[in-house]
GROMACS .gro file of N, CA and C in nm:
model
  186
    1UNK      N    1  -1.201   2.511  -0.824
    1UNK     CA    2  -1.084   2.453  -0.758
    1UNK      C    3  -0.963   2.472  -0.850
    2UNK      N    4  -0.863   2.523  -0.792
    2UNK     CA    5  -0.714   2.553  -0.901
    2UNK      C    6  -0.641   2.409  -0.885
    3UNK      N    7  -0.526   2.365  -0.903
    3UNK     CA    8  -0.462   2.306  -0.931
    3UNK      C    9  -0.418   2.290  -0.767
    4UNK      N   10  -0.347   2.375  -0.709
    4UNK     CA   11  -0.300   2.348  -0.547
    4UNK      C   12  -0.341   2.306  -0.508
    5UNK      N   13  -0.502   2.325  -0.510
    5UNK     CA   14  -0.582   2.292  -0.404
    5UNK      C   15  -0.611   2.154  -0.418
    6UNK      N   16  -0.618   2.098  -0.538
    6UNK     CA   17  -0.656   1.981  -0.614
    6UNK      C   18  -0.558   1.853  -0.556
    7UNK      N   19  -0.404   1.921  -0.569
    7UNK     CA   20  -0.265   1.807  -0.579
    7UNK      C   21  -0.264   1.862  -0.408
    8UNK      N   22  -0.285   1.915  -0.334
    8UNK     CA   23  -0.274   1.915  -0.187
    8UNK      C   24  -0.382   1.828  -0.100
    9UNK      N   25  -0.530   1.780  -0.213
    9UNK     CA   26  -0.623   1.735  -0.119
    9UNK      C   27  -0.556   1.569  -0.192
   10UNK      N   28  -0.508   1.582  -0.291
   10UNK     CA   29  -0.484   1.423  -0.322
   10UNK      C   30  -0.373   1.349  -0.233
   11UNK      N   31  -0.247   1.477  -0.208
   11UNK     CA   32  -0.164   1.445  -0.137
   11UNK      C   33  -0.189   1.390  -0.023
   12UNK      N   34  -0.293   1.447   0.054
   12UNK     CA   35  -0.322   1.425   0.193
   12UNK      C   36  -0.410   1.279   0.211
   13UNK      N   37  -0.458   1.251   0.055
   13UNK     CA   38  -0.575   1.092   0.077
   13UNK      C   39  -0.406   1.052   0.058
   14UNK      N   40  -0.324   1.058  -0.014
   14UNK     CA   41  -0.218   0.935  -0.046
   14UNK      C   42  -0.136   0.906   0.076
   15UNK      N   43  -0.117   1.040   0.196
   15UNK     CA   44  -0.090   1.017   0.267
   15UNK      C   45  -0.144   0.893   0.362
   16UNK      N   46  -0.309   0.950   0.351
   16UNK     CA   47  -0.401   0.887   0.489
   16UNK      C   48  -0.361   0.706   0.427
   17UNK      N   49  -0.376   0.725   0.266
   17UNK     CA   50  -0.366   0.565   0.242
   17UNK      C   51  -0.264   0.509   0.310
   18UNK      N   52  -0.144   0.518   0.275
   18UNK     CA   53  -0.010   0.444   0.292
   18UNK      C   54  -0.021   0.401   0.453
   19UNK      N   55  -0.086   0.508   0.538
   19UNK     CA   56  -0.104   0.504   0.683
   19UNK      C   57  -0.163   0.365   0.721
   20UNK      N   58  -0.315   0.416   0.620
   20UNK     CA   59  -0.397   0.312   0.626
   20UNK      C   60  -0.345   0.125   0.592
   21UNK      N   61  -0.260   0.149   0.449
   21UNK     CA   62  -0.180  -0.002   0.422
   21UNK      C   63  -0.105  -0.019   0.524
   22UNK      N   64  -0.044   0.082   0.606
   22UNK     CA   65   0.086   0.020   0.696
   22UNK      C   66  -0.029  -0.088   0.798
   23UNK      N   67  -0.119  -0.037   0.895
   23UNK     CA   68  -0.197  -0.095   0.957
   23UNK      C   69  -0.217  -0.179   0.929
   24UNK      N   70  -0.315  -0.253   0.819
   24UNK     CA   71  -0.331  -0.349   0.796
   24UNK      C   72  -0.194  -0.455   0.751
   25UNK      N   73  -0.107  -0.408   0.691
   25UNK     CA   74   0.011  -0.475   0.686
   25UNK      C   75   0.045  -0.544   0.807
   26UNK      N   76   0.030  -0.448   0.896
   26UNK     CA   77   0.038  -0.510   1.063
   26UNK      C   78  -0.069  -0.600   1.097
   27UNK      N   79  -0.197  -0.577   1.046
   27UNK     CA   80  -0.272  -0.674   1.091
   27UNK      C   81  -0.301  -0.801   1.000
   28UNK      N   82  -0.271  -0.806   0.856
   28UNK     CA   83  -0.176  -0.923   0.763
   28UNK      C   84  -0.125  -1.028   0.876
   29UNK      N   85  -0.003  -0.919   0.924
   29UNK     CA   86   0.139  -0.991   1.018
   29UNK      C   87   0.075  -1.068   1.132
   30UNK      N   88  -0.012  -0.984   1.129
   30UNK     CA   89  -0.062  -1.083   1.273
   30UNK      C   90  -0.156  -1.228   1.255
   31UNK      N   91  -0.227  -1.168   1.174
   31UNK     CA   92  -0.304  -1.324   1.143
   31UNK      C   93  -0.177  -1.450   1.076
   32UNK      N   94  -0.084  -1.412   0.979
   32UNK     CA   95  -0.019  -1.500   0.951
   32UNK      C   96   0.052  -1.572   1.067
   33UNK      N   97   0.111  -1.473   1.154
   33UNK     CA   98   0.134  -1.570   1.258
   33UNK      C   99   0.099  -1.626   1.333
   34UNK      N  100  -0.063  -1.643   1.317
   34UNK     CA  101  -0.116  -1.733   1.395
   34UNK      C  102  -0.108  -1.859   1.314
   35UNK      N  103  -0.087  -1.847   1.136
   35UNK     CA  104  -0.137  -1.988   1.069
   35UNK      C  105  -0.012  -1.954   0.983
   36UNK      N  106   0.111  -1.937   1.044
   36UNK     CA  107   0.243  -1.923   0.920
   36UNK      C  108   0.250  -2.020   0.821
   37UNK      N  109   0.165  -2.134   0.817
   37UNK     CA  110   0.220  -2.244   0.729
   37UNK      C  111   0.086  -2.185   0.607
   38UNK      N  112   0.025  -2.155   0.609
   38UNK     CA  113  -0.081  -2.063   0.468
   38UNK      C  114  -0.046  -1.996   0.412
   39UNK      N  115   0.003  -2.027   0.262
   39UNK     CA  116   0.052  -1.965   0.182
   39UNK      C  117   0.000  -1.863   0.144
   40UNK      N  118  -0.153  -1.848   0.112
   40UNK     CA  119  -0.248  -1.810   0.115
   40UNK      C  120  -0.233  -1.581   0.170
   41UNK      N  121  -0.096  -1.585   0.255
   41UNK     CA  122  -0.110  -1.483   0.275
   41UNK      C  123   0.106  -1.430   0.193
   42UNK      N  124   0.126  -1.555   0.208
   42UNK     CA  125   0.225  -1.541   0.079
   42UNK      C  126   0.154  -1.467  -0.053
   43UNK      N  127   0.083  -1.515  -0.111
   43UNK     CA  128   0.023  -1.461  -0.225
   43UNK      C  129  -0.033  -1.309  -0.183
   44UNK      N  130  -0.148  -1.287  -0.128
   44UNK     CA  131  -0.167  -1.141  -0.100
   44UNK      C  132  -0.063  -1.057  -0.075
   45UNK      N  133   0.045  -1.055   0.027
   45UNK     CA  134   0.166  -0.965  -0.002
   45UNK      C  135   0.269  -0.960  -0.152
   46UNK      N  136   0.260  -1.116  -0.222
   46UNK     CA  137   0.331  -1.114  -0.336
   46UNK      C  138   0.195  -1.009  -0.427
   47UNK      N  139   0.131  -1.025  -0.464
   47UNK     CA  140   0.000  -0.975  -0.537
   47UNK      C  141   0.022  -0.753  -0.433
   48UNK      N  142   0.070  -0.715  -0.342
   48UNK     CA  143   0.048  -0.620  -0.323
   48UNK      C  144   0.213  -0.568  -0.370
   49UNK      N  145   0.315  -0.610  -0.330
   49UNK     CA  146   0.419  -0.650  -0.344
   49UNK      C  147   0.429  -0.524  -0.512
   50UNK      N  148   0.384  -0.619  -0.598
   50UNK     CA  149   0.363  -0.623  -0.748
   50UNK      C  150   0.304  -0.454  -0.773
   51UNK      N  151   0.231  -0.430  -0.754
   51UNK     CA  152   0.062  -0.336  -0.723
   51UNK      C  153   0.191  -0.167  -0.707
   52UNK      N  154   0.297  -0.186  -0.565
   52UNK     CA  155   0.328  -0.100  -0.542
   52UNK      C  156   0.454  -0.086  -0.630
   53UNK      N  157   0.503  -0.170  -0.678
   53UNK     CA  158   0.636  -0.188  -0.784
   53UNK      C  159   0.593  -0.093  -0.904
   54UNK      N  160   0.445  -0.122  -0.950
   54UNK     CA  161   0.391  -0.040  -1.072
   54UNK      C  162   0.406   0.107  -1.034
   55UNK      N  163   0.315   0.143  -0.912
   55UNK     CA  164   0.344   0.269  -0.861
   55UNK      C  165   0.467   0.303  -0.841
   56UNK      N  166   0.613   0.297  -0.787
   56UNK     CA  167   0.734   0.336  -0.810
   56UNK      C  168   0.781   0.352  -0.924
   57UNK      N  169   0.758   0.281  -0.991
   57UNK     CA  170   0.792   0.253  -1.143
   57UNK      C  171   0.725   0.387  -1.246
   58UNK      N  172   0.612   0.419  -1.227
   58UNK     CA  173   0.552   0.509  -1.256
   58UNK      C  174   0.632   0.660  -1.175
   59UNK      N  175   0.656   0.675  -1.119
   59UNK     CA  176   0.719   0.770  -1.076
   59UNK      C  177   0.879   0.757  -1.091
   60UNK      N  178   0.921   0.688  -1.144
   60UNK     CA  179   1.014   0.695  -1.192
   60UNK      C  180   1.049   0.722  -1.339
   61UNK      N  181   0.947   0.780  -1.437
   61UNK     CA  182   0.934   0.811  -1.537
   61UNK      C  183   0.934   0.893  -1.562
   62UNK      N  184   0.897   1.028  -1.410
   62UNK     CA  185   0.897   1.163  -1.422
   62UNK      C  186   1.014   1.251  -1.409
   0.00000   0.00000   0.00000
């Protein structure tokens, strides 16, 4: 495997991910609004929130 082939198959999981977080982000949204007063999902978005800040941050070094 060369290098293209390598950073084109990673590209395409980082793609499928972000796809994949948007969804559930949506489905996050939905359970909270059934129980908006549970902080409980305050914390999991603050805690992912954090997670993707590192990743920008990291690419901002290059």
């Amino acid at each position: 495997m060369n290098t293209s082939t390598k950073y084109n198959q990673l590209m395409i999981k980082i793609e499928n991910d972000l796809i994949l977080l948007y969804e559930k982000l949506k489905n996050h949204q939905k359970e909270f609004n059934k129980v908006n007063s549970n902080w409980g999902f305050i914390g999991d978005l603050e805690y992912v929130s954090i997670e993707i800040d590192e990743v920008v941050k990291f690419f901002n070094k290059k």
